[in-house]
Coordinates of N, CA and C in Angstrom, one line a residue:
X1 N 102.5 117.2 102.1 CA 101.9 115.9 102.1 C 102.7 115.1 103.1
X2 N 101.9 114.4 104.0 CA 102.6 113.6 105.0 C 102.8 112.2 104.4
X3 N 103.3 111.2 105.2 CA 103.6 109.9 104.6 C 102.3 109.2 104.2
X4 N 101.3 109.3 105.0 CA 100.0 108.7 104.6 C 99.5 109.2 103.3
X5 N 99.6 110.5 103.1 CA 99.2 111.2 101.9 C 100.0 110.7 100.7
X6 N 101.3 110.6 100.9 CA 102.2 110.1 99.9 C 101.9 108.7 99.5
X7 N 101.6 107.8 100.5 CA 101.2 106.4 100.2 C 99.9 106.4 99.4
X8 N 98.9 107.2 99.8 CA 97.7 107.2 99.1 C 97.8 107.7 97.7
X9 N 98.6 108.7 97.5 CA 98.8 109.2 96.1 C 99.5 108.2 95.2
X10 N 100.5 107.6 95.8 CA 101.3 106.5 95.1 C 100.3 105.4 94.6
X11 N 99.4 105.0 95.5 CA 98.5 103.9 95.2 C 97.5 104.4 94.1
X12 N 97.0 105.7 94.3 CA 96.1 106.2 93.2 C 96.8 106.3 91.9
X13 N 98.0 106.8 91.9 CA 98.8 106.9 90.6 C 98.9 105.5 89.9
X14 N 99.3 104.5 90.7 CA 99.5 103.2 90.1 C 98.2 102.6 89.6
X15 N 97.1 102.7 90.3 CA 95.8 102.2 89.8 C 95.3 103.0 88.6
X16 N 95.5 104.3 88.7 CA 95.1 105.1 87.5 C 95.8 104.7 86.3
X17 N 97.1 104.5 86.4 CA 97.9 104.1 85.3 C 97.5 102.8 84.7
X18 N 97.2 101.8 85.6 CA 96.8 100.5 85.2 C 95.5 100.5 84.5
X19 N 94.5 101.4 85.0 CA 93.2 101.5 84.4 C 93.1 102.5 83.2
X20 N 94.1 103.3 83.1 CA 94.1 104.3 82.0 C 93.1 105.4 82.2
X21 N 93.0 105.8 83.5 CA 92.1 106.9 83.9 C 92.9 107.9 84.7
X22 N 92.4 109.1 84.9 CA 93.0 110.1 85.7 C 93.0 109.7 87.2
X23 N 93.9 110.2 88.0 CA 93.9 109.9 89.4 C 92.6 110.4 90.1
X24 N 92.1 111.5 89.7 CA 90.9 112.0 90.2 C 89.7 111.1 90.0
X25 N 89.7 110.4 88.9 CA 88.6 109.4 88.7 C 88.7 108.2 89.6
X26 N 89.9 107.8 89.9 CA 90.1 106.7 90.8 C 89.7 107.1 92.2
X27 N 90.1 108.3 92.6 CA 89.7 108.8 93.9 C 88.2 108.9 94.1
X28 N 87.5 109.4 93.1 CA 86.0 109.4 93.2 C 85.4 108.0 93.2
X29 N 86.0 107.1 92.4 CA 85.5 105.7 92.4 C 85.7 105.1 93.8
X30 N 86.8 105.3 94.4 CA 87.1 104.8 95.7 C 86.1 105.3 96.7
X31 N 85.9 106.6 96.7 CA 84.9 107.2 97.6 C 83.5 106.7 97.4
X32 N 83.1 106.5 96.2 CA 81.8 105.9 95.9 C 81.7 104.5 96.4
X33 N 82.8 103.8 96.5 CA 82.7 102.4 97.0 C 82.7 102.3 98.5
X34 N 82.9 103.4 99.2 CA 82.8 103.4 100.7 C 81.4 103.4 101.2
X35 N 81.1 102.5 102.1 CA 79.7 102.4 102.6 C 79.3 103.7 103.4
X36 N 80.3 104.3 104.0 CA 80.0 105.5 104.8 C 79.9 106.8 104.1
X37 N 80.2 106.7 102.8 CA 80.1 107.9 101.9 C 78.8 107.9 101.1
X38 N 78.0 108.9 101.4 CA 76.7 109.0 100.7 C 76.9 109.6 99.3
X39 N 77.7 110.7 99.3 CA 78.0 111.4 98.1 C 79.3 112.2 98.3
X40 N 80.3 111.9 97.5 CA 81.5 112.6 97.6 C 81.4 114.1 97.2
X41 N 82.0 114.9 98.0 CA 82.0 116.3 97.6 C 83.4 116.6 97.0
X42 N 83.3 117.1 95.7 CA 84.5 117.4 95.0 C 84.5 118.8 94.5
X43 N 85.7 119.3 94.1 CA 85.9 120.7 93.7 C 86.7 120.7 92.4
X44 N 86.3 121.4 91.5 CA 87.1 121.5 90.2 C 87.5 123.0 90.0
X45 N 88.7 123.2 89.6 CA 89.1 124.6 89.3 C 89.2 124.9 87.8
X46 N 89.0 123.9 87.0 CA 89.0 124.0 85.5 C 88.0 123.0 84.9
X47 N 87.5 123.3 83.7 CA 86.5 122.4 83.1 C 87.1 121.0 82.9
X48 N 88.4 120.8 82.6 CA 88.9 119.5 82.4 C 88.9 118.7 83.7
X49 N 89.0 119.4 84.8 CA 88.9 118.7 86.1 C 87.5 118.1 86.3
X50 N 86.5 118.8 85.9 CA 85.1 118.2 86.0 C 85.0 116.9 85.2
X51 N 85.6 116.9 84.0 CA 85.5 115.7 83.2 C 86.2 114.5 83.9
X52 N 87.4 114.8 84.5 CA 88.1 113.8 85.2 C 87.3 113.2 86.4
X53 N 86.7 114.1 87.2 CA 85.9 113.7 88.3 C 84.7 112.9 87.9
X54 N 84.0 113.3 86.9 CA 82.8 112.6 86.4 C 83.2 111.2 85.9
X55 N 84.4 111.0 85.4 CA 84.8 109.7 84.9 C 84.8 108.7 86.1
X56 N 85.0 109.2 87.3 CA 85.0 108.3 88.5 C 83.8 107.5 88.7
X57 N 82.6 108.0 88.3 CA 81.4 107.3 88.4 C 81.3 106.0 87.6
X58 N 82.1 106.0 86.6 CA 82.1 104.8 85.7 C 83.3 103.8 85.9
X59 N 84.2 104.2 86.8 CA 85.4 103.4 87.1 C 85.0 102.2 88.0
X60 N 85.4 101.0 87.6 CA 85.1 99.8 88.4 C 86.4 99.4 89.0
X61 N 86.5 99.6 90.3 CA 87.7 99.1 91.1 C 87.5 97.7 91.6
X62 N 88.6 96.9 91.4 CA 88.5 95.5 91.9 C 88.7 95.5 93.4
X63 N 88.4 94.4 94.0 CA 88.6 94.3 95.5 C 90.0 94.5 95.8
X64 N 91.0 94.1 95.0 CA 92.4 94.3 95.3 C 92.7 95.8 95.2
X65 N 92.1 96.5 94.3 CA 92.3 98.0 94.2 C 91.8 98.6 95.4
X66 N 90.6 98.3 95.8 CA 90.0 98.9 97.0 C 90.8 98.6 98.2
X67 N 91.3 97.4 98.4 CA 92.1 97.1 99.5 C 93.4 97.8 99.5
X68 N 94.0 98.0 98.4 CA 95.3 98.7 98.3 C 95.1 100.2 98.6
X69 N 94.0 100.8 98.2 CA 93.8 102.2 98.5 C 93.4 102.4 100.0
X70 N 92.7 101.4 100.5 CA 92.3 101.5 101.9 C 93.6 101.4 102.8
X71 N 94.4 100.4 102.5 CA 95.7 100.3 103.2 C 96.6 101.5 103.1
X72 N 96.6 102.1 102.0 CA 97.5 103.2 101.7 C 97.0 104.4 102.5
X73 N 95.7 104.5 102.7 CA 95.1 105.7 103.3 C 95.1 105.6 104.9
X74 N 95.5 104.4 105.4 CA 95.4 104.3 106.8 C 96.7 104.7 107.5

């Protein structure tokens, strides 16, 4: 993981902890909030991963969450 990846993961971790959802759910919610993403492509290796990813469709990220994730990913 490079520095950008570490920053993004740290932001995901913090927001996930704040919202009480898995990191994967926050990642999917962030992707769904992007205007340029029509449908995020995700991959799950275990049934519990599918549940975490599906949760992302119901996660509401605030503007500050979106800004934090965007900054971290740049």
